[in-house]
């Protein structure tokens, strides 16, 4: 039997939504405060996914200025109808009155439209359903019209849409409030139609340990909906906090062109206790239908790290190389910025073959847009390294490698000046407080930085070039501060390259440091799970 390994999208890839167009499959996930927004993937077999790019890749589509960690873009849904792709999502804490919008394209790997904002669309997690009669419906969650009976009590609602006018029409209809009377955070609704039934799939229980997938059905799209007596159809909350896969929920059903059904959902892998440094990842499980209801992972009833593959021809994409030499004209879609990048602080062309960063006043310790280019940590055990050229001219200029969760929880391995002398140091930042773990004198402009992660042990190394041996600077730092269980929020760990300076470093008379630069020759990332 052919099998595959979960997760199918490792690392911080939560809230998966997927569609089939012919024999092609497309998938999007949440991106929160990172830019570009909404990573977009393509597959032929549901197991091997190739990133095409991002849906929201222009500042005109996505202004993340000042957005708090774990706000921004939540829970996108992707759909396809009559030659057009739609992506609808929520922008949390944006400055507009409207928070839900959609964009469109006829080519998913090309440009998507600017946002079409929806008025009178409360709540989060919007989804679209195209019915057989040509009508289109919006679903989302909201506070129940009659008020909340308990904390986080939410209502799943539906309303018809006029896509040509970009607006909701008709009456809002409450269609379900979850499987349990005390189920909180009813969200993530998706509607499907099969054999004359409308199926409503939702998440409830919150995105933490009690997360769950539940389902209801109706003969009419507006209801009434009956909940499945076997709800929840998928959860791990009953398996305890030592089971290796936790917080399972927020799912999408998809039928293959061979007639099989599968479920994609978010979940997290734990390490070193109940800690989830990688954030919420995308997992997959088989589905079969019994008595007109879906059964997830039949015979098992839970997600597995290894399970049978879909009955589809296997199509493996070219594996991304371990090394990024920064030889291209644009960054790989693997890389992201913190919030919408402002100012021309990065370049691949000023010094061909290098990623050049101009140091910015905005710090990694602030809620801003620092000179940061990062990628997800995707393995519980990994190695990441880079070759950096940088010479701090005065104190408060730093550049290096970061293991980053948010501005208050991260590690920084950086070149800096201390009492006028250059050093390489590792700083641990937890709850907004910096702690120096170790430092060492370093006068060479060239330095290679390396971090090895082994579950919750992160070790930091340095050397001048490939001909030298790695020198350990910090051994087995406690990585649990990178988990949402300490750092809060909904994201996962990023590995970033950065350069920062304080405003007091600017000497306006001599123009000193105005154009301080750091060059990265290459970056290696290798998972060793």
Coordinates of C-alpha atoms in Angstrom, one line a residue, residues 28-342:
X28 CA -4.4 28.4 0.5
X29 CA -3.6 29.0 4.1
X30 CA -3.6 31.8 6.6
X31 CA -0.7 34.3 6.8
X32 CA -1.5 36.7 9.6
X33 CA 1.0 39.6 9.9
X34 CA 3.4 38.2 7.2
X35 CA 3.7 39.6 3.7
X36 CA 3.0 38.5 0.9
X37 CA -0.3 37.2 2.2
X38 CA -2.1 33.9 1.6
X39 CA 0.4 31.4 0.3
X40 CA -0.9 29.5 -2.7
X41 CA -0.1 25.9 -3.5
X42 CA -0.7 23.5 -6.4
X43 CA -0.8 19.7 -6.4
X44 CA -1.7 16.8 -8.7
X45 CA -2.0 14.1 -6.0
X46 CA -3.0 16.0 -2.8
X47 CA 0.3 14.9 -1.1
X48 CA 3.0 16.8 -2.9
X49 CA 2.4 20.5 -3.0
X50 CA 4.3 23.2 -5.0
X51 CA 4.1 26.8 -3.9
X52 CA 3.0 29.0 -6.8
X53 CA 3.4 32.2 -4.9
X54 CA 0.9 34.3 -2.8
X55 CA -2.5 35.6 -3.5
X56 CA -1.9 39.0 -1.9
X57 CA 1.5 40.1 -3.1
X58 CA 1.0 43.8 -3.7
X59 CA 0.8 46.7 -1.2
X60 CA -2.4 47.8 -2.9
X61 CA -4.0 44.5 -1.8
X62 CA -2.6 44.2 1.7
X63 CA -1.6 47.0 4.1
X64 CA -0.3 45.4 7.2
X65 CA 1.3 48.5 8.8
X66 CA 1.2 48.3 12.5
X67 CA -0.7 45.1 12.7
X68 CA -0.3 43.2 15.9
X69 CA 1.2 39.7 15.9
X70 CA -1.3 37.0 14.9
X71 CA -3.8 39.6 13.5
X72 CA -3.9 40.4 9.8
X73 CA -5.1 37.7 7.4
X74 CA -7.2 34.9 8.8
X75 CA -8.7 31.8 7.3
X76 CA -8.9 32.2 3.6
X77 CA -11.3 30.2 1.4
X78 CA -10.5 29.4 -2.2
X79 CA -13.2 28.5 -4.7
X80 CA -13.6 28.2 -8.5
X81 CA -16.6 28.8 -10.7
X82 CA -17.0 29.2 -14.5
X83 CA -13.3 30.0 -15.2
X84 CA -12.7 32.3 -12.2
X85 CA -10.9 31.7 -9.0
X86 CA -12.1 33.4 -5.8
X87 CA -10.2 33.8 -2.6
X88 CA -12.2 35.3 0.3
X89 CA -10.8 36.1 3.7
X90 CA -10.9 38.3 6.9
X91 CA -8.5 41.1 7.6
X92 CA -8.5 41.4 11.4
X93 CA -7.8 44.8 12.9
X94 CA -7.5 46.6 9.6
X95 CA -8.3 50.3 9.6
X96 CA -11.4 49.9 7.4
X97 CA -15.0 49.6 8.4
X98 CA -15.2 46.4 6.4
X99 CA -13.1 43.4 7.4
X100 CA -14.1 40.7 4.9
X101 CA -13.1 40.9 1.3
X102 CA -12.5 38.7 -1.8
X103 CA -10.1 38.8 -4.8
X104 CA -10.4 37.1 -8.2
X105 CA -8.3 35.8 -11.0
X106 CA -8.5 33.6 -14.1
X107 CA -4.9 32.4 -13.6
X108 CA -4.1 31.4 -10.0
X109 CA -0.3 31.7 -10.7
X110 CA -0.8 35.2 -12.1
X111 CA -2.0 38.4 -10.6
X112 CA -5.1 38.5 -8.4
X113 CA -7.4 41.5 -8.3
X114 CA -7.4 44.2 -5.7
X115 CA -9.8 43.5 -2.8
X116 CA -13.5 43.8 -3.1
X117 CA -14.7 44.8 0.4
X118 CA -18.0 43.5 1.6
X119 CA -20.3 45.8 3.6
X120 CA -22.5 44.4 6.4
X121 CA -20.5 41.1 6.7
X122 CA -19.8 40.7 10.4
X123 CA -17.6 38.1 11.9
X124 CA -14.7 36.1 10.5
X125 CA -13.9 33.0 8.3
X126 CA -16.0 33.8 5.2
X127 CA -16.6 31.2 2.6
X128 CA -18.4 31.0 -0.8
X129 CA -20.8 28.4 -2.1
X130 CA -21.9 28.2 -5.8
X131 CA -25.2 26.4 -6.0
X132 CA -26.4 24.4 -9.1
X133 CA -29.1 27.0 -9.8
X134 CA -26.5 29.7 -10.3
X135 CA -27.0 31.4 -7.0
X136 CA -24.0 32.2 -4.8
X137 CA -24.0 32.2 -1.0
X138 CA -21.7 33.7 1.7
X139 CA -21.2 31.9 5.0
X140 CA -19.4 33.2 8.0
X141 CA -19.7 33.5 11.8
X142 CA -21.0 36.3 14.0
X143 CA -22.4 37.0 17.4
X144 CA -25.8 35.4 17.6
X145 CA -28.6 38.0 16.9
X146 CA -30.2 37.1 20.2
X147 CA -26.9 37.6 22.1
X148 CA -24.2 35.3 23.4
X149 CA -25.4 32.8 26.1
X150 CA -21.8 32.1 27.1
X151 CA -18.3 33.4 26.2
X152 CA -17.3 32.9 22.6
X153 CA -20.7 31.7 21.7
X154 CA -21.0 32.2 17.9
X155 CA -23.6 31.8 15.2
X156 CA -23.0 30.4 11.7
X157 CA -24.9 32.6 9.2
X158 CA -25.7 32.6 5.4
X159 CA -26.6 35.2 2.9
X160 CA -26.9 35.3 -0.8
X161 CA -24.3 37.3 -2.8
X162 CA -24.3 39.3 -6.0
X163 CA -20.8 38.8 -7.3
X164 CA -21.3 41.2 -10.2
X165 CA -22.1 44.0 -7.7
X166 CA -19.7 42.7 -5.0
X167 CA -22.3 42.8 -2.3
X168 CA -24.5 40.7 -0.1
X169 CA -28.2 40.7 -0.9
X170 CA -31.4 39.3 0.8
X171 CA -31.7 38.4 4.4
X172 CA -29.1 37.0 6.7
X173 CA -30.1 33.5 7.9
X174 CA -28.8 31.8 11.1
X175 CA -28.2 28.2 10.1
X176 CA -26.3 26.5 12.9
X177 CA -24.6 27.0 16.3
X178 CA -22.5 23.9 16.5
X179 CA -22.8 20.4 17.8
X180 CA -22.6 21.0 21.6
X181 CA -24.6 23.5 23.7
X182 CA -21.4 24.7 25.3
X183 CA -19.3 24.5 22.1
X184 CA -17.5 27.9 21.7
X185 CA -15.9 29.7 18.8
X186 CA -18.1 28.2 16.1
X187 CA -16.2 29.2 12.9
X188 CA -14.6 28.2 9.6
X189 CA -17.9 27.2 7.8
X190 CA -17.8 25.5 4.4
X191 CA -20.9 24.2 2.5
X192 CA -20.8 21.3 0.1
X193 CA -23.6 19.6 -1.9
X194 CA -23.7 15.8 -2.3
X195 CA -26.7 13.6 -3.3
X196 CA -29.2 16.3 -2.7
X197 CA -27.9 17.2 0.8
X198 CA -26.3 20.5 1.8
X199 CA -23.5 19.7 4.2
X200 CA -22.2 22.4 6.6
X201 CA -18.7 21.7 7.9
X202 CA -17.4 23.9 10.7
X203 CA -14.8 24.2 13.4
X204 CA -15.7 24.6 17.0
X205 CA -14.0 24.5 20.4
X206 CA -11.4 27.1 19.7
X207 CA -8.1 26.6 17.9
X208 CA -6.4 25.2 21.0
X209 CA -6.5 21.7 22.6
X210 CA -10.3 21.4 22.4
X211 CA -10.5 22.2 18.6
X212 CA -12.8 20.0 16.6
X213 CA -14.5 19.4 13.3
X214 CA -18.3 19.0 13.3
X215 CA -20.9 18.7 10.5
X216 CA -24.6 19.2 9.9
X217 CA -26.8 18.8 6.8
X218 CA -30.1 20.0 5.3
X219 CA -32.2 19.4 2.2
X220 CA -32.4 23.2 1.8
X221 CA -29.4 25.6 1.8
X222 CA -31.1 27.9 4.3
X223 CA -31.9 25.0 6.7
X224 CA -33.0 23.7 9.1
X225 CA -29.7 21.9 9.6
X226 CA -29.4 18.7 11.6
X227 CA -26.2 17.9 13.4
X228 CA -24.6 14.5 12.9
X229 CA -25.1 12.3 15.9
X230 CA -21.5 11.2 15.7
X231 CA -20.1 14.7 16.0
X232 CA -17.4 15.7 16.3
X233 CA -16.3 13.8 13.2
X234 CA -12.6 14.6 14.0
X235 CA -10.9 15.9 17.2
X236 CA -7.9 14.9 19.3
X237 CA -9.0 16.5 22.5
X238 CA -10.0 13.2 24.0
X239 CA -6.5 11.7 23.3
X240 CA -4.8 13.7 26.0
X241 CA -2.0 16.2 25.9
X242 CA 0.8 13.6 25.3
X243 CA -0.5 12.5 21.9
X244 CA 2.0 13.7 19.3
X245 CA -0.7 15.5 17.2
X246 CA -2.9 18.1 18.9
X247 CA -5.4 20.9 18.4
X248 CA -7.0 19.3 15.3
X249 CA -9.7 21.3 13.5
X250 CA -10.6 23.9 10.8
X251 CA -11.1 21.5 7.9
X252 CA -12.0 21.3 4.2
X253 CA -13.5 18.4 2.4
X254 CA -12.4 17.7 -1.2
X255 CA -13.4 15.1 -3.7
X256 CA -10.7 13.8 -6.1
X257 CA -11.3 13.3 -9.9
X258 CA -11.2 9.6 -9.1
X259 CA -14.2 9.9 -6.7
X260 CA -12.4 9.6 -3.4
X261 CA -13.0 12.0 -0.6
X262 CA -10.3 13.5 1.7
X263 CA -10.2 16.0 4.5
X264 CA -7.5 18.6 5.0
X265 CA -7.3 20.3 8.4
X266 CA -4.9 22.1 10.7
X267 CA -3.1 20.4 13.6
X268 CA 0.2 20.8 15.5
X269 CA 3.0 18.4 16.4
X270 CA 4.3 18.8 20.0
X271 CA 7.8 18.4 21.2
X272 CA 9.5 18.7 24.7
X273 CA 6.1 18.6 26.4
X274 CA 3.0 20.4 25.2
X275 CA 4.9 22.9 23.0
X276 CA 4.1 23.7 19.4
X277 CA 7.0 25.7 17.9
X278 CA 6.0 25.0 14.3
X279 CA 2.6 26.4 14.8
X280 CA -0.5 24.9 13.1
X281 CA 0.3 22.8 10.1
X282 CA -1.8 21.2 7.3
X283 CA -2.6 17.5 7.7
X284 CA -4.8 15.2 5.6
X285 CA -6.9 12.2 6.3
X286 CA -9.1 9.8 4.2
X287 CA -12.9 10.0 4.2
X288 CA -15.6 7.5 3.3
X289 CA -19.3 8.0 3.3
X290 CA -21.6 5.9 5.4
X291 CA -25.4 6.4 5.6
X292 CA -24.9 9.8 3.9
X293 CA -22.5 11.1 6.5
X294 CA -18.7 11.4 6.2
X295 CA -16.4 9.2 8.3
X296 CA -12.9 10.6 8.8
X297 CA -10.0 8.1 9.0
X298 CA -12.3 5.1 9.0
X299 CA -11.3 2.4 11.4
X300 CA -8.8 4.8 13.1
X301 CA -10.8 8.0 13.9
X302 CA -7.8 10.3 14.2
X303 CA -4.9 11.8 12.2
X304 CA -1.9 9.6 11.7
X305 CA 1.7 10.6 10.9
X306 CA 1.6 8.0 8.1
X307 CA -1.5 6.8 6.3
X308 CA -2.5 5.5 2.9
X309 CA -2.1 7.8 -0.1
X310 CA -4.9 9.0 -2.4
X311 CA -5.6 6.8 -5.4
X312 CA -4.0 9.3 -7.7
X313 CA -0.9 9.2 -9.9
X314 CA 2.0 10.4 -7.8
X315 CA 3.5 13.7 -9.0
X316 CA 6.5 15.0 -7.2
X317 CA 7.7 18.5 -7.8
X318 CA 11.3 19.5 -7.8
X319 CA 12.5 19.5 -4.2
X320 CA 13.5 23.0 -3.2
X321 CA 17.3 23.1 -2.8
X322 CA 18.9 23.2 0.6
X323 CA 20.8 26.3 -0.4
X324 CA 19.3 29.6 -1.6
X325 CA 22.2 31.4 -3.4
X326 CA 20.1 34.5 -4.0
X327 CA 21.0 34.3 -7.7
X328 CA 17.4 35.0 -9.0
X329 CA 15.8 38.3 -9.8
X330 CA 13.1 37.8 -7.2
X331 CA 13.0 36.0 -3.8
X332 CA 11.7 32.5 -3.6
X333 CA 8.0 32.3 -2.4
X334 CA 9.4 30.6 0.7
X335 CA 10.5 34.0 2.0
X336 CA 8.3 36.5 3.8
X337 CA 8.5 40.0 5.3
X338 CA 7.1 41.2 8.7
X339 CA 4.2 43.3 7.6
X340 CA 4.0 45.1 4.3
X341 CA 7.6 46.1 3.3
X342 CA 8.1 49.8 3.3

